[in-house]
Amino acid sequence: MSKIIITGNTLTLEEVIRVCRMYEQVELSDVAKDKILKSRKVVDYFVDNETVVYGITTGFGKFSDVTITKEESKLLQRNLIITHAVGAGKPFETEIVRGIILLRINNLAKGYSGAKLETIQTMISMLNKKVHPVIPEKGSLGASGDLAPLAHMVLPMIGLGEAEYKGEILPGGEAMKRAGIPVIELTSKEGLALINGTQVMTSVGALALYDAINLAKASDIAAALSFEAHNGVTNALDNRVHDVRPHKGQSDTARILLQLLEGSKNTTKQGEIRVQDAYSLRCSPQVHGASKDAINYVKEKVEIEMNSVTDNPIIFPETLEGISGGNFHGQPMALSFDFLGIALSELADISERRLERLVNPALSGLPAFLVKHGGLNSGFMIVQYSAASLVSENKVLAHPASVDSIPSSANQEDHVSMGTIAARKARSIMENARRVIAMEIMCACQAIDLRGSKGLGKGTSPVYDTIRKSVPMLKVDRPLYEDINKCESLIINGEIIKTAEYSVGEMSF
């Protein structure tokens, strides 16, 4: 099995996915090991010389003016973990927990945190042997980093808390024992090094981001199928239209739609049936494109954050300094994940409007709710209800978390990011949007059947065939949630994207 080498500087979004979802193993580079050892020597120097450095020879937060002796340092770090593990809500999914551990390892591997090499190797063993701490999803303010959930990550390392191992939730110490991983004793700076950072929000958000990239591609496929179903006017996709307003995402979307629709006998030119389409078709490049530009912005910020030091204090071995700063503050991620949520909401908004035009006979010219013998059969009537409910829920979720703050630690930590809330909301919005787009794809295929296909496009034809292998045309009413589930699964597993890209090339943006 291949391994991902952790350097602290080169981790990519694709590598995160391989570790989180494919259980690929990791190991430290030799350079990273050397940096970790040098950083640890500086922490030992501070302790031995009783140098006043926050969190090493002092208490935390409001207690930063309380001096801690060398003899008390181990108890200080243990107390930090057990008192900060106060998360709430249901546990994070395994893939998110794996991302949290991976990102924390990468952060520590940069050699600016002062954790012992043995401690980091313990985390690597947990990741490689699939010991997954139970981490509640709520309770982080996003500054000083993700304190509460990261404390839950650490508990099994010291024999406490709970962890999942081989499908079973066990006491943390027992999970470690069964996996053959010795528990550790934290020493000076280590507790702080393990929990003071943005790895929870970044893990949640990175996974949502990866899914958002694929969902944007699925959105283009859905729009192309709706073009087929509506005899859409492709003049609006002419590259000349987009060259005079050269937003990258917009131009990319128009190009992709034309590639998917190449050779279609169902689409039309301006004036053949109508002069122009409604906005939900005609403005697909503008709307999808703006969301893609937002997604690319977020990707840039996430990949910076994944390879950054978000600890406090930061240890600088070259000058024997430990500088207190604010790199744990999640504001760059909070704003990014709020932006991601808004971008995904818009993909769902315009998808639902295209779906409405498919099921509404006054707009489509097709049988009401895409079924023959209406009245006896309700067809896809309530599919649009469900889609409308999801996009309305997204409107609530899209309210930015980052505009909120609340003081903590006796007003010492008086502005916080709420970045983890922003990431969790973006993930929920993505899941809602994915469901809506699956519904549009299902309805568009039904509309194509009812309209009578004259010949689908280069990309839409194989996608339609893939859908129809799992979801046959609706002739009489049947449980539709099963069909929607199948369409959504084809988005989740990437099958419709692979099918489209095999025919038209990579749908890059």
XYZ file of C-alpha atoms in Angstrom:
509
model
C 0.000 0.000 0.000
C 1.279 3.468 -0.873
C 1.814 5.992 1.897
C 1.401 9.735 2.034
C 4.561 11.402 3.332
C 3.846 14.168 5.817
C 6.163 17.168 5.534
C 4.002 19.897 7.023
C 4.147 21.846 3.780
C 2.817 19.790 0.875
C -0.501 18.229 1.901
C -3.174 18.537 -0.809
C -6.937 18.303 -0.761
C -6.790 15.106 -2.791
C -4.398 13.536 -0.252
C -6.754 14.469 2.570
C -9.535 12.611 0.763
C -7.325 9.560 0.270
C -6.577 9.393 3.989
C -10.102 10.214 5.157
C -12.114 8.053 2.774
C -9.692 5.494 1.376
C -7.756 4.907 4.613
C -4.399 5.510 2.967
C -1.546 5.361 5.479
C 0.818 8.180 6.377
C 4.340 8.593 7.685
C 6.584 11.510 8.649
C 9.359 12.668 6.386
C 12.881 12.659 7.814
C 13.036 16.437 7.492
C 9.837 16.772 9.516
C 11.211 14.503 12.236
C 14.319 16.662 12.491
C 12.256 19.850 12.785
C 10.062 18.293 15.489
C 13.105 17.300 17.541
C 14.662 20.764 17.267
C 11.419 22.425 18.303
C 11.101 20.123 21.314
C 14.607 21.021 22.504
C 13.559 24.673 22.676
C 10.561 23.847 24.874
C 12.798 21.839 27.210
C 15.173 24.813 27.337
C 12.323 27.140 28.367
C 11.248 24.768 31.141
C 14.762 24.153 32.430
C 15.514 27.864 32.531
C 12.067 28.867 33.839
C 11.599 31.242 30.905
C 8.149 32.825 30.978
C 6.349 31.526 27.867
C 2.579 31.245 27.603
C 1.212 27.746 28.081
C 4.624 26.303 28.888
C 5.509 27.999 32.165
C 2.156 29.778 32.613
C -1.501 28.860 32.816
C -3.950 29.294 29.943
C -6.289 32.048 28.825
C -7.137 34.287 31.761
C -4.605 32.296 33.811
C -1.709 33.361 31.583
C -0.313 35.388 34.497
C -0.092 32.304 36.747
C 3.411 30.796 36.856
C 3.749 27.008 36.502
C 6.798 25.161 37.840
C 8.697 22.427 36.032
C 7.276 19.861 38.433
C 3.714 20.951 37.661
C 4.060 20.995 33.862
C 2.811 17.446 33.239
C -0.256 17.917 35.439
C -0.914 21.258 33.740
C -1.088 19.627 30.299
C -3.271 16.746 31.495
C -5.631 19.131 33.260
C -5.854 21.191 30.088
C -7.115 18.212 28.093
C -9.582 16.798 30.596
C -11.171 20.190 31.361
C -11.396 21.274 27.744
C -13.115 18.083 26.544
C -16.634 19.467 26.949
C -18.039 19.022 23.434
C -21.728 18.587 22.698
C -23.915 16.972 20.081
C -23.570 13.813 18.066
C -20.080 12.553 17.165
C -18.373 13.532 13.942
C -18.324 10.947 11.171
C -15.194 8.802 10.930
C -13.953 10.557 7.799
C -13.989 13.903 9.586
C -12.180 12.470 12.626
C -9.493 11.067 10.341
C -9.143 14.479 8.733
C -8.785 16.133 12.126
C -5.966 13.787 13.160
C -4.228 14.084 9.786
C -4.327 17.869 9.735
C -3.074 18.087 13.315
C -0.153 15.782 12.468
C 0.679 17.965 9.461
C 0.543 21.084 11.624
C 2.889 19.622 14.240
C 5.217 18.264 11.541
C 6.201 21.795 10.599
C 8.290 21.945 13.775
C 6.956 25.108 15.376
C 4.868 23.566 18.172
C 7.269 21.766 20.502
C 5.429 18.455 20.779
C 7.522 15.327 21.280
C 8.169 13.124 18.267
C 6.720 10.165 20.208
C 3.438 12.025 20.647
C 3.112 12.700 16.939
C 4.041 9.102 16.127
C 1.218 8.011 18.446
C -1.233 10.027 16.354
C 0.134 8.475 13.177
C -0.339 5.013 14.665
C -3.935 5.873 15.562
C -4.582 6.998 12.000
C -2.883 4.007 10.385
C -4.426 1.457 12.764
C -7.859 3.107 12.572
C -8.350 4.142 16.180
C -10.842 6.984 15.825
C -11.603 9.139 18.885
C -15.244 9.971 19.533
C -15.387 13.735 18.952
C -18.651 15.652 19.517
C -19.403 18.001 16.639
C -20.420 21.048 18.706
C -18.667 23.209 21.270
C -15.980 25.115 19.360
C -15.825 28.905 19.111
C -13.152 28.730 16.430
C -10.631 30.643 18.591
C -8.449 29.694 20.377
C -8.863 27.220 17.608
C -11.067 24.162 18.081
C -10.267 23.605 21.747
C -13.134 21.406 22.904
C -13.332 18.953 19.992
C -9.540 18.661 19.728
C -9.401 17.852 23.460
C -11.723 14.918 22.754
C -9.285 13.829 20.045
C -6.487 13.711 22.632
C -8.363 11.832 25.388
C -7.733 8.301 24.036
C -4.041 9.165 23.661
C -3.853 9.466 27.458
C -6.140 6.499 28.089
C -9.386 8.421 28.552
C -12.488 9.270 26.534
C -13.906 6.981 23.885
C -12.746 5.743 20.514
C -14.080 3.610 17.688
C -11.989 0.586 16.765
C -13.063 -2.077 14.296
C -16.651 -0.877 14.347
C -16.972 -0.830 18.137
C -17.095 2.164 20.486
C -14.719 1.461 23.368
C -13.190 3.295 26.307
C -10.235 5.204 24.889
C -7.604 3.227 26.776
C -9.116 -0.087 25.698
C -9.221 0.964 22.029
C -5.555 1.912 22.188
C -4.691 -1.370 23.894
C -6.520 -3.496 21.314
C -4.736 -1.651 18.511
C -1.387 -2.156 20.219
C -0.712 1.549 20.675
C 0.765 2.587 24.063
C -0.956 5.541 25.739
C 1.262 8.535 26.484
C 1.931 11.048 29.230
C 1.794 14.614 28.036
C 4.569 16.930 29.106
C 5.246 20.657 28.842
C 3.503 22.448 25.947
C 2.089 19.241 24.447
C -1.525 19.560 25.503
C -1.635 23.066 24.120
C 0.162 21.986 20.944
C -2.471 19.315 20.347
C -5.630 21.375 20.826
C -4.764 24.960 19.882
C -5.567 25.069 16.174
C -8.155 25.083 13.420
C -8.029 21.449 12.368
C -11.648 20.574 13.169
C -13.164 23.354 11.083
C -10.613 22.692 8.344
C -11.352 18.962 8.246
C -15.110 19.475 8.065
C -14.739 22.242 5.511
C -12.151 20.453 3.365
C -14.411 17.435 2.936
C -17.365 19.694 2.139
C -15.175 21.563 -0.342
C -14.121 18.396 -2.155
C -17.758 17.349 -2.452
C -18.666 20.869 -3.592
C -16.192 20.654 -6.488
C -17.867 17.463 -7.691
C -21.328 18.867 -7.052
C -20.568 21.861 -9.260
C -19.784 19.403 -12.060
C -23.014 17.520 -11.368
C -24.863 20.846 -11.502
C -23.590 21.431 -15.025
C -24.730 17.935 -16.014
C -28.166 18.605 -14.525
C -28.418 21.910 -16.383
C -27.401 20.241 -19.653
C -30.105 17.590 -19.226
C -32.621 20.366 -18.528
C -31.487 22.093 -21.741
C -32.294 18.841 -23.557
C -35.667 18.547 -21.840
C -36.672 22.169 -22.566
C -35.348 22.397 -26.151
C -33.035 25.028 -24.696
C -31.581 27.845 -26.800
C -27.820 27.299 -26.978
C -26.978 30.756 -28.352
C -26.734 31.890 -24.730
C -23.740 29.560 -24.379
C -21.797 31.098 -27.282
C -18.249 31.785 -26.144
C -18.437 35.322 -27.568
C -21.102 36.179 -25.007
C -18.808 35.135 -22.196
C -15.604 36.535 -23.630
C -16.999 40.050 -23.176
C -17.597 39.348 -19.482
C -14.622 37.096 -18.774
C -15.300 35.697 -15.323
C -13.498 32.369 -15.358
C -16.254 30.254 -13.813
C -18.849 31.697 -16.173
C -16.737 31.026 -19.270
C -15.860 27.541 -18.053
C -19.513 26.681 -17.451
C -20.636 27.830 -20.890
C -17.844 25.795 -22.479
C -18.718 22.687 -20.444
C -22.417 22.936 -21.265
C -21.648 23.200 -24.962
C -19.351 20.179 -24.724
C -22.054 18.151 -22.976
C -24.675 19.229 -25.530
C -22.522 18.818 -28.624
C -24.490 17.108 -31.386
C -27.817 17.302 -29.575
C -30.918 17.251 -31.786
C -33.108 18.440 -28.911
C -31.591 21.858 -28.290
C -32.507 24.801 -30.488
C -31.162 28.057 -31.860
C -32.499 31.519 -31.213
C -35.912 31.970 -32.830
C -36.538 28.334 -33.827
C -38.998 27.773 -30.970
C -38.440 30.830 -28.780
C -36.109 33.793 -28.779
C -34.670 33.185 -25.355
C -35.031 30.917 -22.343
C -35.928 31.743 -18.774
C -33.063 32.793 -16.535
C -32.701 29.407 -14.836
C -31.522 27.972 -18.167
C -30.089 31.005 -19.929
C -28.123 32.242 -16.912
C -26.756 28.864 -15.842
C -23.200 29.904 -16.833
C -23.417 33.101 -14.820
C -24.866 31.473 -11.701
C -22.909 28.223 -11.756
C -19.805 30.150 -12.717
C -20.005 32.525 -9.782
C -20.332 29.558 -7.435
C -17.328 27.893 -9.071
C -15.239 31.026 -8.619
C -16.208 31.027 -4.946
C -15.324 27.334 -4.618
C -11.903 27.962 -6.158
C -11.304 30.826 -3.730
C -12.161 28.549 -0.820
C -9.893 25.798 -2.167
C -6.955 28.204 -2.243
C -7.580 29.249 1.359
C -8.100 25.687 2.608
C -4.861 24.447 1.080
C -3.006 27.328 2.737
C -4.603 26.508 6.090
C -3.884 22.777 5.836
C -0.156 23.534 5.614
C 0.009 26.348 8.159
C 1.018 26.678 11.801
C -2.093 27.427 13.850
C -0.557 26.867 17.278
C 0.163 29.319 20.113
C 2.777 30.106 21.205
C 4.856 29.461 18.098
C 8.310 28.067 18.773
C 11.197 29.487 16.719
C 14.201 27.197 17.267
C 16.646 29.415 15.416
C 16.238 32.275 17.900
C 15.130 30.287 20.957
C 11.827 32.174 21.092
C 8.248 31.281 21.868
C 6.036 34.046 20.503
C 2.391 34.398 21.458
C 0.243 35.297 18.489
C -3.175 34.598 17.049
C -2.719 31.999 14.322
C -5.308 29.815 16.051
C -8.005 32.327 15.093
C -10.295 30.699 12.543
C -11.458 33.846 10.750
C -9.851 32.987 7.376
C -11.692 29.655 7.408
C -14.901 31.063 8.873
C -15.321 33.571 6.062
C -14.318 30.975 3.469
C -16.802 28.357 4.659
C -19.601 30.908 4.910
C -18.793 31.812 1.306
C -18.809 28.125 0.349
C -22.236 27.668 1.909
C -23.652 30.631 -0.015
C -22.155 29.374 -3.274
C -23.667 25.913 -2.793
C -27.022 27.399 -1.838
C -27.158 29.145 -5.198
C -26.464 25.945 -7.113
C -29.494 24.434 -5.373
C -31.624 27.566 -5.864
C -31.272 27.628 -9.628
C -31.584 23.834 -9.847
C -34.940 23.943 -8.049
C -36.179 26.609 -10.473
C -35.225 24.447 -13.450
C -36.989 21.526 -11.774
C -40.127 23.637 -11.294
C -40.151 24.509 -14.972
C -39.987 20.788 -15.787
C -42.961 19.754 -13.655
C -45.160 22.805 -14.329
C -47.230 22.179 -17.502
C -47.784 25.907 -18.007
C -44.027 26.357 -18.397
C -42.927 23.069 -19.940
C -45.681 22.119 -22.380
C -45.357 18.588 -20.957
C -47.909 16.553 -18.997
C -48.473 17.973 -15.533
C -45.873 16.773 -13.040
C -44.234 14.694 -15.752
C -46.663 11.783 -15.681
C -49.391 10.524 -17.982
C -52.871 9.974 -16.561
C -52.470 12.780 -14.019
C -54.957 12.784 -11.196
C -54.779 9.074 -10.713
C -50.988 9.534 -10.744
C -49.308 12.426 -8.924
C -46.001 11.912 -10.675
C -43.247 14.303 -9.610
C -45.520 16.848 -7.932
C -44.088 16.473 -4.443
C -40.503 16.197 -5.655
C -40.647 19.933 -6.241
C -42.102 20.425 -2.735
C -39.155 18.584 -1.230
C -36.662 20.519 -3.337
C -38.306 23.792 -2.325
C -38.064 22.787 1.324
C -34.349 22.036 0.998
C -33.497 25.303 -0.735
C -35.494 27.223 1.865
C -33.599 25.443 4.633
C -30.379 26.422 2.888
C -31.438 30.059 2.987
C -31.488 29.833 6.777
C -28.220 27.904 6.936
C -26.493 30.356 4.591
C -26.676 33.126 7.173
C -22.983 33.658 7.930
C -21.636 32.314 11.208
C -18.567 34.526 10.927
C -20.489 37.737 11.634
C -21.115 36.495 15.170
C -18.732 36.577 18.106
C -18.996 36.132 21.851
C -16.349 36.861 24.512
C -14.782 33.958 26.411
C -12.148 33.290 29.089
C -13.179 36.266 31.224
C -12.968 38.552 28.167
C -9.324 37.674 27.481
C -10.494 35.922 24.314
C -12.917 38.614 23.289
C -13.375 37.957 19.565
C -13.911 34.501 18.116
C -14.560 33.186 14.600
C -17.341 30.583 14.817
C -15.471 28.915 11.955
C -16.449 25.383 12.922
C -20.112 26.331 12.824
C -19.518 27.847 9.381
C -17.886 24.611 8.192
C -20.651 22.416 9.573
C -23.297 24.611 7.942
C -21.494 24.471 4.599
C -21.490 20.687 4.810
C -25.237 20.616 5.557
C -25.938 22.996 2.685
C -23.867 20.792 0.367
C -25.905 17.730 1.329
C -29.185 19.578 0.742
C -27.965 20.955 -2.585
C -26.830 17.511 -3.717
C -30.307 16.149 -3.062
C -31.928 18.938 -5.075
C -29.598 18.402 -8.030
C -30.317 14.665 -7.925
C -34.010 15.527 -8.137
C -33.438 17.772 -11.149
C -31.471 15.060 -12.936
C -34.255 12.542 -12.310
C -36.958 14.924 -13.545
C -34.967 16.039 -16.579
C -34.591 12.432 -17.752
C -38.342 11.915 -17.358
C -39.053 15.097 -19.325
C -36.718 13.981 -22.116
C -38.680 10.726 -22.367
C -42.029 12.506 -22.433
C -40.923 15.110 -24.960
C -39.472 12.438 -27.225
C -35.732 12.614 -27.685
C -34.480 13.334 -31.187
C -30.945 12.553 -30.116
C -29.016 13.610 -27.038
C -25.665 15.334 -26.906
C -22.163 13.890 -26.706
C -22.096 14.171 -22.918
C -25.773 14.065 -22.023
C -26.453 10.841 -23.923
C -24.157 8.554 -21.875
C -25.238 10.266 -18.649
C -28.899 9.686 -19.530
C -28.102 6.014 -20.225
C -26.333 5.714 -16.863
C -29.333 7.176 -15.046
C -31.752 4.916 -16.872
C -29.798 1.818 -15.874
C -30.724 2.608 -12.265
C -33.939 4.592 -12.621
C -36.425 3.610 -15.346
C -38.961 6.002 -16.792
C -41.944 6.608 -14.504
C -45.152 5.351 -16.136
C -47.316 4.908 -13.046
C -46.707 6.135 -9.515
C -44.072 4.345 -7.422
C -42.017 5.291 -4.328
C -39.894 8.126 -5.690
C -37.516 8.484 -2.757
C -35.817 5.296 -3.942
C -35.249 6.819 -7.384
C -33.904 10.017 -5.860
C -31.573 7.977 -3.642
C -30.219 6.197 -6.710
C -29.651 9.452 -8.573
C -27.951 10.956 -5.543
C -25.737 7.885 -5.181
C -24.565 8.366 -8.762
C -23.444 11.865 -7.755
C -21.802 10.721 -4.510
C -19.862 7.888 -6.106
C -18.920 10.106 -9.037
C -20.385 7.789 -11.646
C -22.245 10.396 -13.688
C -19.237 12.715 -13.629
C -16.922 9.918 -14.778
C -19.397 9.029 -17.510
C -19.603 12.610 -18.743
C -15.868 13.205 -18.555
C -15.133 9.997 -20.431
C -17.120 11.451 -23.334
C -16.215 15.134 -23.271
C -12.976 15.348 -21.271
C -12.355 16.753 -17.806
C -14.987 19.246 -16.695
C -12.371 21.447 -15.089
C -12.974 24.905 -13.705
